[in-house]
Amino acid sequence: MSGGKLALRVVLAVVFGSLAALFLAYLPSAAGSFAKQAAGTANAAAVESIVNALINPSLPAVGAVVAALVFLGFLLRGTKVYGPILMVLGLALLAYVYLAFQGGTIGLTIPQGLQYAASGSVSIGVSTLMLLFMVAPLLTLVKGLVLTVMKSGESPPVA
Amino acid sequence: MRRSRVVLVLNVLILIAAISALAMLALIALGGVSTATTFTAGSPISTTANGVTTISLPVTVTNRGYFALSGIDVKMNVADAAGNRLINGTLGPLTINPGQTSSFNATLVLDTSKLSPTALHDLATTSQNLTVSATLDANEPPFIAVSGSVSAQLKWGAPVSGLTEGTPTFSQYNSTTIQVVVPVSFNNDNAYYTVSGNGKIAVMNSSGTQVGSGSVTLNVPPNTSFSQNVDLFVTLPQSQLQSLITTDQTLSYTAVFSLPSGGSAFSISQPITYHWGAPLSGLTVGAPQVSPYNSTAFQVSVPVSFTDNSATIAVSTNLNAELFNSTSGALVGTGTLAVQAAPGASFSNAMIVYVKVPTSGLQTLLFNDVTLNYRAQVTGASSGVSFTLTKSVAVSWGAPVKSLAVGTVTVAPDNATYSAISAPITFTDGSSFLTVSGTASGYITDSLGNNVGTISQLTIGPVTPGTAFPGTLSGFVANSAAGNTSFVLHLTIQTAWGTVTTEVTVSA
C-alpha cells in the first residue's frame, strides 16, 4: 500500500470513527443535558430524568466500542483481521440496537416534579422496529464471517 | 471472483437494510409529527339531563403517516380530594387508516346523581386538587404499540367559595308574611366557568317544612365576587302569629341555597336565626279592680302593660275588652283602651269596663254574699295581626241588704177596725261599691196565712257601702188579729236594680 492510500485510509477511519463516536456515544450521553436545557427551568429535572430513562446507561459505552471498531475497520480494511473486526462490529451493533430499543419495549416512568404533579408510566412496544434495525448488524456479522473464512482459505504468502 | 461477489451482495444488503431501517424510523417520526399537526378540537357541547352532564368535544384528525393508527383508546376520569369520581371521559377505540380524516367526539360525563350531597357541597364550596387519571392505548402496527397510564393534579377553585350571609333584616310584609333581606356574598374562585342562572333559596322551619322562598339572578364570571341582598318571604304559621306579637323568641330557620353551577345545581344549607322582639312583649292583664260607678253599674279596672321590644314596629292600636258572665256566657260589659308605644318603650295603663249590676238572681244577690265570676277578653291588632288575651275576673259581691232583721212588733189600738203596728228593721249594706236606696212595703198574714194587715211604705237609704240601716216599719192589723203573738211580714223591697220580696216572721 502506498503512503497516499494509507493516509487516505487513516483520514477516513478518523472521520467515520469520529462520526460514530459523536452519534452513538456522545449524543446518548449528553441527551439528558440537552433536553434539560430545552425544557427550561420549570420541568428541567423531570425532563432530564425522562430522557435518561429512555437511554440505557450502557449505551454510550457500547457506542464508543462501536466507534472504535468503525475506526479499526476503516484502518485495517483488507487485512486478515478485517473479517473478525466486522464480526465484532456486527455483534456490537446488535448489542447497541438491543440496548437502544430496550429489548423491544421501552418502559418509562413519569418522575415526580412535573407540572400538575403528573405521574404515571408509559410502555412503548418497538420490537418490530428493533428487529428491522438488527438486520444490518446481522449482515455485517455475516460479512465478517465470510471474510474471515475467505482469508483463512487463502495460501499464506511466500516469504 | 465468486467470493468477491458474495461480499458485494452482502455490502448491498447491509446498505439496503441500514437505509430501510433509518427510512422506516424517519417515516414513522415524520408521520407522527404530521398527524399531530392536523389535530383540531371544536367547541365543546354540553347537555344536561337527569343530573347527568355530558360534554362532547368534537375532534378531527388526519392520519398523514404511512401506517394505520389503530386501537386508539383513551379513558379518563377525574376524582375529587375524597376520591369521588366526578368526570368519566372516553375516546375511542378508533382506527385511522393512512390518509384518512376521522372526526369523533371525546365525551366527558359528569353524573351528579351519583355524587353524594356532601361531595357536591365540598366541590362547590371548597377549593381542592382534583386527580385526573388517564389510560392510553394506541398502535401503529406493526412497529409501535403504546400503552400508558398517567395521573395529574388539577387545581379546582370552588365556584361558591366563602359563602356568607350578613345579618338579616326582618320586616313585616303583610299580616301573614315577613320579609327577610339577607346580604349574600361569595367568591367564584374557579378559573374556568361562570356561575350563572337563577339561584333559589328555600327557607325551611325546624320540622323541615318550607315556609319561605326567594330567588336571585346570578352571573358571576371566573375569579370574581358576588355580593347582593336577597329578598326572602317567609310565611308565618297562623299558630305562631299571636305568639310573635306578644312573645320574644328566637326564630330559627334553615336557608337552602340552590345555586346553578356548570349545568348542575349545588345546594348549600345555612342556618338563619333572628331574635324576634315582640311589639307587645309581655302583654299582661293584671288583677282587675272593682269600684262603684252609679246605681246600676259598677266599673272594673283592668291594668294592661307591655313593652315594645320590636326593632321596627311601633304599636298604635286600640285594645278592646269584653266581659262575659263565665257561667252564662252573656256579655255584661265592654271597654276600650288606646295604646301607643314606640320601639323600645313600655306601656302601662288601665282599661275601664263598665258592668251592669246583674238583675237576674237579684233575689239572691240582694240578701247574700256571693262571688261573681267573669271572663275578660282583651282583643287588639298590631301590624295587621290580631290577638286575643283572656283573663278570669272574680268579683266579690257583698249583699246590699245583708242581715235583714225585724224586731218585735208593737201593737197599739187605732180605731174600731184596725190597730197600728210598728217594728224596728235593720240591715247592713254589705256591698263594697253599691249604695242602697229604695222602699219597703208589704202585707201581714197570721200563722195560718190569712191576710190580717198592711205595711206602710218605708223609704230606705241612701245606705252607703258598709253602713247599717236602722228604720221602723209601720202599718195596720185588723183588731181581730191584734192579740196574735206572731205575724208574718211579706216585705216588698224595691231598689234601682229591681224588686224583690221576702218574708219575715216576727213576734208581738
XYZ file of C-alpha atoms in Angstrom:
667
model
C 0.000 0.000 0.000
C 1.305 3.393 -0.965
C 1.750 6.164 1.517
C -1.066 8.194 -0.046
C -3.590 5.397 0.232
C -2.560 4.771 3.798
C -3.026 8.407 4.634
C -6.487 8.440 2.993
C -7.433 5.304 4.927
C -6.355 6.894 8.206
C -8.339 10.030 7.407
C -11.468 8.007 6.579
C -11.013 5.930 9.721
C -10.776 9.029 11.833
C -13.763 10.723 10.166
C -16.134 7.759 10.341
C -14.871 6.727 13.726
C -15.463 10.245 14.978
C -18.945 10.404 13.460
C -19.801 7.073 15.064
C -18.457 8.289 18.381
C -20.429 11.524 18.052
C -23.800 9.938 17.238
C -23.534 6.652 19.078
C -21.604 7.622 22.208
C -21.600 11.333 22.827
C -25.182 12.198 21.889
C -26.754 9.449 24.058
C -24.617 10.521 26.980
C -25.424 14.201 26.548
C -29.086 13.850 25.526
C -30.256 14.346 29.069
C -28.426 17.633 29.410
C -29.678 18.862 26.031
C -33.267 18.046 26.970
C -32.810 19.749 30.305
C -31.682 22.950 28.615
C -34.514 22.784 26.091
C -37.178 22.236 28.716
C -36.432 25.353 30.691
C -36.303 25.639 34.423
C -39.821 24.525 35.343
C -39.610 20.888 34.352
C -35.864 20.612 33.700
C -35.045 17.957 36.236
C -38.051 15.843 35.340
C -37.439 16.033 31.588
C -33.786 15.137 32.063
C -34.909 12.226 34.154
C -37.291 11.051 31.412
C -34.633 11.259 28.710
C -32.124 9.459 30.861
C -34.664 6.734 31.476
C -35.138 6.323 27.729
C -31.395 5.841 27.204
C -29.768 2.803 28.648
C -26.738 3.800 30.756
C -24.580 1.304 28.880
C -25.460 2.767 25.520
C -22.651 5.379 25.325
C -20.074 2.774 26.279
C -21.284 0.344 23.655
C -21.442 3.256 21.227
C -17.779 4.007 21.994
C -16.882 0.391 21.291
C -18.771 0.594 18.011
C -16.932 3.807 17.113
C -13.582 2.186 17.893
C -14.454 -0.796 15.748
C -15.547 1.502 12.890
C -12.178 3.234 13.160
C -10.337 -0.064 13.103
C -12.492 -1.387 10.291
C -11.623 1.509 8.042
C -7.979 1.376 9.065
C -7.490 -2.369 8.688
C -9.742 -2.988 5.726
C -8.418 -5.777 3.512
C -6.210 -7.211 6.190
C -6.596 -10.568 7.806
C -8.210 -9.100 10.922
C -10.784 -7.146 8.943
C -13.226 -10.052 8.952
C -13.071 -10.601 12.721
C -13.352 -6.833 13.257
C -16.560 -6.788 11.202
C -17.879 -9.745 13.191
C -17.206 -7.939 16.449
C -18.639 -4.736 14.975
C -21.797 -6.613 13.965
C -22.147 -8.011 17.487
C -21.514 -4.608 18.997
C -24.135 -3.024 16.741
C -26.616 -5.764 17.664
C -25.986 -5.016 21.310
C -26.295 -1.319 20.641
C -29.638 -1.702 18.867
C -30.906 -4.019 21.587
C -29.970 -1.531 24.282
C -31.258 1.430 22.306
C -34.686 -0.195 21.909
C -34.540 -1.587 25.422
C -35.150 -5.098 24.234
C -38.233 -4.115 22.228
C -40.272 -2.493 24.979
C -39.408 0.978 26.135
C -40.712 1.490 29.643
C -40.991 4.980 31.002
C -41.966 6.081 34.459
C -43.006 9.705 34.692
C -40.971 11.126 37.543
C -42.007 13.462 40.327
C -41.549 17.152 39.793
C -43.535 17.746 36.642
C -46.232 20.391 36.477
C -49.577 19.381 37.972
C -47.709 16.706 39.931
C -48.109 14.397 36.962
C -47.074 10.810 37.447
C -47.541 7.522 35.696
C -45.913 5.094 33.342
C -45.836 4.548 29.599
C -44.876 1.416 27.726
C -43.897 1.620 24.040
C -43.601 -1.603 22.106
C -40.986 -1.314 19.353
C -39.976 -4.928 18.788
C -40.544 -4.896 15.044
C -38.607 -1.720 14.598
C -35.789 -3.134 16.690
C -35.650 -6.262 14.558
C -35.559 -4.097 11.450
C -32.590 -2.215 12.843
C -30.854 -5.514 13.666
C -30.807 -6.671 10.067
C -27.840 -4.535 9.025
C -25.685 -5.556 12.043
C -26.527 -9.186 11.358
C -25.450 -8.841 7.736
C -22.276 -7.126 8.954
C -21.676 -10.095 11.186
C -22.232 -12.443 8.265
C -19.961 -10.380 6.096
C -17.239 -10.517 8.719
C -17.700 -14.243 8.966
C -17.464 -14.638 5.200
C -14.329 -12.512 5.012
C -12.740 -14.432 7.874
C -13.465 -17.698 6.181
C -12.157 -16.349 2.886
C -8.934 -15.086 4.449
C -8.344 -18.309 6.290
C -8.723 -20.274 2.986
C -6.064 -18.245 1.145
C -2.488 -19.700 0.987
C -0.014 -17.823 3.087
C 2.328 -15.529 1.173
C 5.689 -16.930 0.238
C 8.412 -15.481 2.299
C -14.153 -13.794 -8.103
C -17.184 -15.630 -6.729
C -16.204 -14.704 -3.171
C -15.901 -11.054 -4.092
C -19.456 -11.171 -5.467
C -20.723 -12.594 -2.184
C -19.108 -9.745 -0.296
C -20.525 -7.264 -2.758
C -24.016 -8.684 -2.305
C -23.597 -8.511 1.454
C -22.471 -4.909 1.203
C -25.536 -4.046 -0.862
C -27.836 -5.850 1.587
C -26.228 -4.113 4.531
C -26.706 -0.784 2.813
C -30.329 -1.551 1.963
C -31.057 -2.800 5.478
C -29.495 0.234 7.090
C -31.263 2.657 4.786
C -34.565 0.799 5.197
C -34.357 0.870 8.975
C -33.460 4.542 9.088
C -36.086 5.365 6.450
C -38.742 3.484 8.387
C -37.862 5.339 11.552
C -37.961 8.621 9.679
C -41.331 7.796 8.130
C -42.827 6.866 11.466
C -41.489 10.007 13.127
C -42.484 12.222 10.226
C -45.956 10.662 10.036
C -46.446 11.127 13.757
C -45.442 14.754 13.674
C -47.523 15.466 10.556
C -50.550 13.741 12.019
C -50.210 15.593 15.274
C -50.379 18.927 13.468
C -53.778 18.008 11.996
C -55.360 17.535 15.408
C -58.144 20.087 15.822
C -60.781 20.346 18.543
C -64.111 22.147 18.138
C -66.253 23.909 20.700
C -67.483 21.642 23.464
C -71.207 20.906 23.542
C -72.761 20.447 26.959
C -76.086 18.729 27.596
C -77.696 18.016 30.944
C -80.439 15.533 31.676
C -81.436 13.963 34.973
C -78.388 15.303 36.705
C -76.034 13.923 34.072
C -73.961 16.496 32.247
C -72.324 15.297 29.067
C -69.656 17.415 27.472
C -68.845 16.411 23.910
C -65.662 17.711 22.386
C -65.613 17.234 18.603
C -62.165 16.224 17.443
C -60.819 15.903 13.907
C -57.518 14.320 12.978
C -55.958 13.239 9.680
C -53.515 10.373 9.523
C -50.731 11.792 7.393
C -48.460 8.905 8.175
C -47.810 5.823 6.145
C -49.173 3.350 8.624
C -52.589 2.894 10.154
C -53.264 4.178 13.635
C -55.375 1.573 15.378
C -56.676 0.727 18.791
C -56.662 4.330 19.880
C -58.440 4.170 23.209
C -58.289 6.821 25.891
C -60.128 6.597 29.168
C -60.042 9.375 31.683
C -61.652 10.116 34.981
C -61.483 12.990 37.385
C -61.882 12.476 41.110
C -62.132 14.931 43.946
C -59.921 15.009 47.014
C -62.140 12.459 48.762
C -61.871 10.034 45.851
C -65.369 10.575 44.462
C -65.394 10.137 40.704
C -66.592 13.363 39.165
C -65.964 13.028 35.464
C -65.725 9.965 33.296
C -64.225 10.523 29.877
C -63.762 8.233 26.894
C -62.274 8.480 23.436
C -62.193 5.578 21.044
C -61.416 2.844 20.349
C -60.561 4.219 16.938
C -58.715 3.162 13.818
C -57.499 5.756 11.325
C -56.047 4.478 8.101
C -53.263 6.299 6.254
C -54.595 9.395 4.542
C -57.934 9.135 6.277
C -59.547 12.026 8.131
C -61.533 10.953 11.174
C -63.990 13.001 13.178
C -65.135 11.779 16.542
C -66.319 13.045 19.886
C -64.384 12.898 23.088
C -67.022 12.704 25.787
C -66.799 13.791 29.388
C -69.643 12.747 31.652
C -70.396 14.395 34.983
C -73.112 12.427 36.742
C -74.111 14.459 39.757
C -76.855 11.991 40.634
C -74.192 9.547 41.699
C -72.494 12.083 43.898
C -73.476 12.492 47.495
C -74.766 15.887 48.605
C -71.671 16.177 50.744
C -69.394 15.671 47.761
C -71.308 18.237 45.723
C -71.241 20.654 48.614
C -67.493 20.261 49.031
C -66.921 20.638 45.318
C -68.953 23.823 45.226
C -67.519 25.401 48.320
C -64.013 24.062 48.818
C -61.014 24.657 46.612
C -59.079 21.451 46.243
C -56.835 19.425 43.992
C -58.659 17.121 41.619
C -56.924 13.973 40.485
C -57.026 13.420 36.740
C -56.283 9.827 35.763
C -56.000 8.602 32.213
C -55.145 5.390 30.430
C -53.966 5.407 26.839
C -53.636 2.687 24.246
C -52.567 3.277 20.644
C -50.894 1.239 17.955
C -49.118 1.898 14.721
C -48.800 -1.676 13.545
C -46.540 -3.383 13.116
C -43.929 -1.052 14.515
C -45.235 0.750 17.583
C -47.665 -0.124 20.383
C -48.123 2.423 23.127
C -49.931 1.910 26.407
C -49.693 4.002 29.487
C -51.388 5.446 32.492
C -50.956 8.954 33.764
C -52.337 10.867 36.690
C -52.031 14.520 37.496
C -53.315 17.048 39.961
C -55.623 19.758 38.690
C -56.276 22.732 40.893
C -60.000 23.222 41.384
C -61.226 26.574 42.556
C -64.534 26.468 44.402
C -67.191 28.278 42.375
C -69.037 29.219 45.538
C -66.244 29.924 47.957
C -66.696 31.673 51.245
C -70.460 31.843 51.056
C -71.565 34.179 53.815
C -74.765 35.811 54.826
C -74.867 39.096 56.587
C -77.268 39.991 59.346
C -80.784 39.525 58.030
C -83.235 42.399 58.199
C -86.759 41.413 59.100
C -89.793 43.479 58.268
C -93.482 42.920 58.135
C -94.576 42.317 54.562
C -98.237 41.711 55.288
C -100.310 40.186 58.043
C -99.018 36.686 57.431
C -95.663 37.203 55.765
C -92.413 38.665 56.920
C -89.802 39.871 54.518
C -86.256 38.872 55.251
C -83.457 40.643 53.438
C -80.255 38.617 53.608
C -76.977 40.011 52.275
C -75.312 37.120 50.450
C -71.768 37.105 49.149
C -69.333 34.546 47.799
C -66.327 34.288 45.528
C -66.139 32.332 42.327
C -62.607 31.009 42.687
C -62.969 28.750 39.685
C -60.850 29.727 36.731
C -62.947 28.077 34.056
C -66.609 28.849 34.145
C -69.207 31.370 35.150
C -71.724 30.694 37.870
C -74.892 31.805 36.148
C -78.594 31.203 36.283
C -81.264 31.584 38.891
C -80.261 30.862 42.434
C -83.171 29.682 44.506
C -83.421 29.926 48.239
C -85.873 27.868 50.229
C -86.464 28.666 53.877
C -87.242 25.630 55.979
C -88.542 25.610 59.527
C -87.308 23.275 62.238
C -89.604 20.483 61.083
C -88.313 20.676 57.535
C -91.352 22.335 56.048
C -90.711 25.052 53.526
C -92.050 28.304 54.904
C -90.477 30.780 52.553
C -88.572 31.298 49.386
C -86.607 33.766 47.340
C -84.551 33.895 44.200
C -81.581 35.737 42.841
C -80.166 36.023 39.365
C -76.512 35.092 39.242
C -73.870 35.948 36.718
C -70.516 35.542 38.387
C -67.585 35.221 35.988
C -64.481 33.254 36.961
C -62.368 34.744 39.721
C -64.889 37.407 40.630
C -67.028 38.066 43.669
C -70.762 38.194 44.177
C -72.454 40.370 46.754
C -76.142 41.151 46.760
C -79.147 41.421 49.018
C -81.567 38.557 48.613
C -85.228 39.028 49.483
C -86.872 36.116 51.223
C -90.544 35.951 52.024
C -91.381 33.798 54.990
C -94.951 32.830 55.699
C -95.716 32.749 59.380
C -97.898 29.902 60.566
C -101.216 31.046 61.964
C -100.475 29.276 65.190
C -97.350 31.347 65.636
C -98.689 34.768 64.737
C -100.168 35.639 68.110
C -97.155 34.433 69.999
C -94.925 36.555 67.757
C -96.939 39.620 68.742
C -96.655 39.040 72.445
C -93.584 36.861 72.989
C -89.910 37.485 72.304
C -88.397 34.448 70.650
C -85.573 33.233 68.503
C -86.691 32.356 65.017
C -84.595 29.532 63.651
C -84.737 28.656 60.011
C -82.572 26.884 57.516
C -81.947 28.625 54.232
C -81.220 26.171 51.442
C -79.355 27.929 48.654
C -79.631 26.123 45.338
C -77.013 27.661 43.121
C -76.520 26.740 39.485
C -73.044 25.674 38.580
C -71.979 24.113 35.319
C -75.420 22.908 34.414
C -75.985 21.346 37.798
C -77.427 22.787 40.956
C -75.485 22.756 44.181
C -77.439 23.043 47.388
C -75.927 24.676 50.391
C -77.715 24.900 53.700
C -77.128 27.740 56.063
C -78.914 28.393 59.343
C -80.700 31.687 59.795
C -81.548 32.807 63.290
C -83.234 36.001 64.274
C -84.023 37.287 67.695
C -87.569 38.497 67.328
C -88.615 41.230 69.682
C -92.373 41.167 70.146
C -94.127 44.516 69.672
C -96.374 43.736 72.627
C -93.814 41.798 74.583
C -95.012 40.585 77.927
C -98.537 41.827 77.377
C -100.062 41.386 80.789
C -103.588 41.861 82.055
C -103.280 42.429 85.780
C -105.688 41.785 88.619
C -108.933 43.702 87.979
C -110.083 46.290 90.489
C -113.837 46.704 91.051
C -115.249 50.077 92.048
C -118.688 51.788 92.097
C -119.848 53.690 89.077
C -123.515 54.521 89.535
C -126.635 52.983 90.970
C -126.990 50.490 88.143
C -123.446 49.675 87.216
C -120.008 49.163 88.628
C -116.705 49.537 86.907
C -113.925 47.027 86.524
C -110.452 48.463 86.034
C -108.152 46.077 84.145
C -104.431 47.046 84.263
C -102.658 46.437 80.942
C -98.892 46.617 80.454
C -96.335 45.581 77.848
C -93.007 46.595 76.324
C -92.490 47.157 72.631
C -89.373 45.065 72.044
C -89.649 45.250 68.291
C -86.847 46.996 66.499
C -89.063 48.491 63.848
C -92.736 48.130 64.695
C -94.394 50.976 66.602
C -97.555 49.955 68.384
C -100.600 52.118 67.804
C -103.868 50.355 68.286
C -106.976 50.041 70.417
C -107.375 47.272 72.892
C -110.964 46.166 73.329
C -112.169 44.346 76.392
C -115.359 42.388 76.725
C -116.554 40.957 79.995
C -118.602 37.822 79.868
C -120.507 36.045 82.581
C -118.432 32.963 82.880
C -121.471 30.852 83.689
C -123.981 32.017 81.140
C -121.548 33.424 78.600
C -123.597 36.591 78.349
C -121.808 39.821 77.542
C -122.056 42.046 80.583
C -119.687 44.894 79.825
C -117.223 46.407 77.359
C -114.291 48.805 77.383
C -111.664 50.274 75.082
C -108.109 51.416 75.654
C -105.945 53.217 73.125
C -102.348 52.044 73.368
C -99.305 53.558 71.748
C -95.681 52.628 72.185
C -92.568 53.346 70.195
C -89.966 50.606 69.697
C -88.195 50.065 72.976
C -90.815 51.861 75.034
C -93.051 50.418 77.722
C -96.762 50.955 78.132
C -98.871 50.693 81.222
C -102.440 51.839 81.742
C -105.785 50.649 82.983
C -108.726 49.691 80.865
C -112.130 50.528 82.324
C -115.014 48.149 81.764
C -118.468 49.143 82.930
C -120.588 46.301 84.180
C -124.298 46.460 84.833
C -125.415 45.152 88.175
C -126.854 41.759 87.447
C -130.672 41.732 87.694
C -131.213 38.101 87.192
C -130.938 36.382 90.519
C -131.481 39.617 92.343
C -133.486 37.753 94.902
C -130.262 36.019 95.918
C -127.805 38.799 95.214
C -129.665 41.371 97.299
C -129.516 39.413 100.508
C -126.428 37.146 100.132
C -122.678 37.479 99.669
C -121.573 35.666 96.501
C -118.617 35.598 94.131
C -119.394 36.725 90.601
C -117.197 35.058 88.004
C -116.488 36.834 84.737
C -114.236 36.252 81.767
C -112.396 39.303 80.430
C -111.407 39.021 76.780
C -108.902 41.586 75.516
C -108.512 41.816 71.764
C -106.357 44.010 69.574
C -104.362 44.112 66.412
C -100.796 45.045 65.624
C -99.250 45.222 62.186
C -102.317 43.574 60.805
C -102.118 40.620 63.129
C -104.960 40.278 65.593
C -104.520 38.781 69.018
C -106.698 37.846 71.965
C -105.959 37.527 75.628
C -108.385 36.082 78.150
C -108.387 36.729 81.869
C -110.725 35.431 84.574
C -112.243 38.111 86.745
C -113.745 37.267 90.131
C -115.834 39.958 91.769
C -116.622 39.575 95.457
C -120.246 40.570 95.748
C -121.320 41.728 99.139
C -125.063 41.624 99.769
C -126.517 45.153 99.699
C -129.221 44.117 102.182
C -127.296 41.937 104.471
C -128.545 40.567 107.752
C -132.072 41.893 107.323
C -133.791 41.748 110.711
C -137.167 42.936 112.026
C -137.596 43.355 115.744
C -140.649 42.754 117.993
C -143.922 44.143 116.728
C -145.638 46.686 118.920
C -149.444 46.767 118.543
C -151.461 49.792 119.588
C -155.246 50.351 119.143
C -156.061 52.853 116.468
C -159.739 52.729 115.574
C -162.662 50.331 115.674
C -161.359 48.165 112.873
C -157.556 48.311 112.883
C -154.738 48.614 115.304
C -151.470 50.354 114.463
C -148.291 48.322 114.490
C -144.609 49.249 114.404
C -141.408 47.205 114.331
C -137.696 48.116 114.087
C -135.981 46.984 110.896
C -132.213 46.832 110.378
C -129.764 45.619 107.737
C -126.209 46.367 106.690
C -125.063 47.363 103.208
C -122.505 44.604 102.707
C -121.584 45.748 99.229
C -118.226 47.337 98.694
C -119.447 49.568 95.940
C -123.253 49.810 95.881
C -125.376 52.309 97.790
C -128.819 51.031 98.640
C -131.818 53.280 98.034
C -135.427 52.279 97.692
C -138.633 51.494 99.521
C -140.039 48.659 101.567
C -143.743 47.850 101.883
C -145.942 44.787 102.063
C -148.708 42.984 103.888
C -149.136 40.940 107.026
C -150.538 37.443 107.487
C -151.191 35.359 110.537
C -149.658 31.977 111.095
C -152.432 30.370 109.030
C -151.724 32.588 106.064
C -154.737 34.827 106.430
C -154.188 38.398 105.351
C -154.535 40.450 108.504
C -152.877 43.781 107.737
C -150.655 46.012 105.611
C -147.205 47.507 105.902
C -146.867 51.140 105.009
C -144.173 52.176 102.518
C -140.842 52.833 104.186
C -138.134 54.834 102.438
C -134.778 53.141 102.624
C -131.495 54.908 102.320
C -129.423 56.010 100.853
C -127.338 53.437 102.681
C -123.699 53.672 101.761
C -121.446 50.604 101.443
C -120.534 49.162 104.783
C -123.033 51.141 106.814
C -126.088 49.928 108.686
C -129.667 50.956 108.062
C -131.915 51.474 111.065
C -135.604 52.088 110.407
C -139.082 51.387 111.645
C -141.754 49.530 109.796
C -145.290 50.735 110.423
C -148.738 49.568 109.383
C -152.077 48.262 110.494
C -153.569 44.944 111.507
C -157.152 44.012 111.981
C -158.314 44.283 115.569
C -159.338 40.632 115.350
C -155.670 39.729 114.987
C -154.266 42.317 117.312
C -153.877 39.759 120.017
C -151.774 37.353 117.944
C -148.351 36.592 119.307
C -146.675 36.334 115.901
C -147.084 37.709 112.437
C -145.570 37.021 109.039
C -144.379 40.181 107.316
C -144.368 39.909 103.490
C -141.935 42.652 102.528
C -141.586 44.006 99.005
C -138.292 45.819 98.624
C -137.954 47.994 95.589
C -134.447 49.148 94.531
C -132.904 50.703 91.491
C -131.926 47.245 90.304
C -135.389 45.707 90.706
C -137.992 44.489 93.154
C -137.681 41.541 95.423
C -139.903 40.075 98.118
C -139.057 38.396 101.361
C -140.916 37.029 104.324
C -140.007 37.735 107.923
C -141.743 36.126 110.880
C -141.875 38.348 113.873
C -143.313 38.070 117.357
C -145.605 40.549 119.005
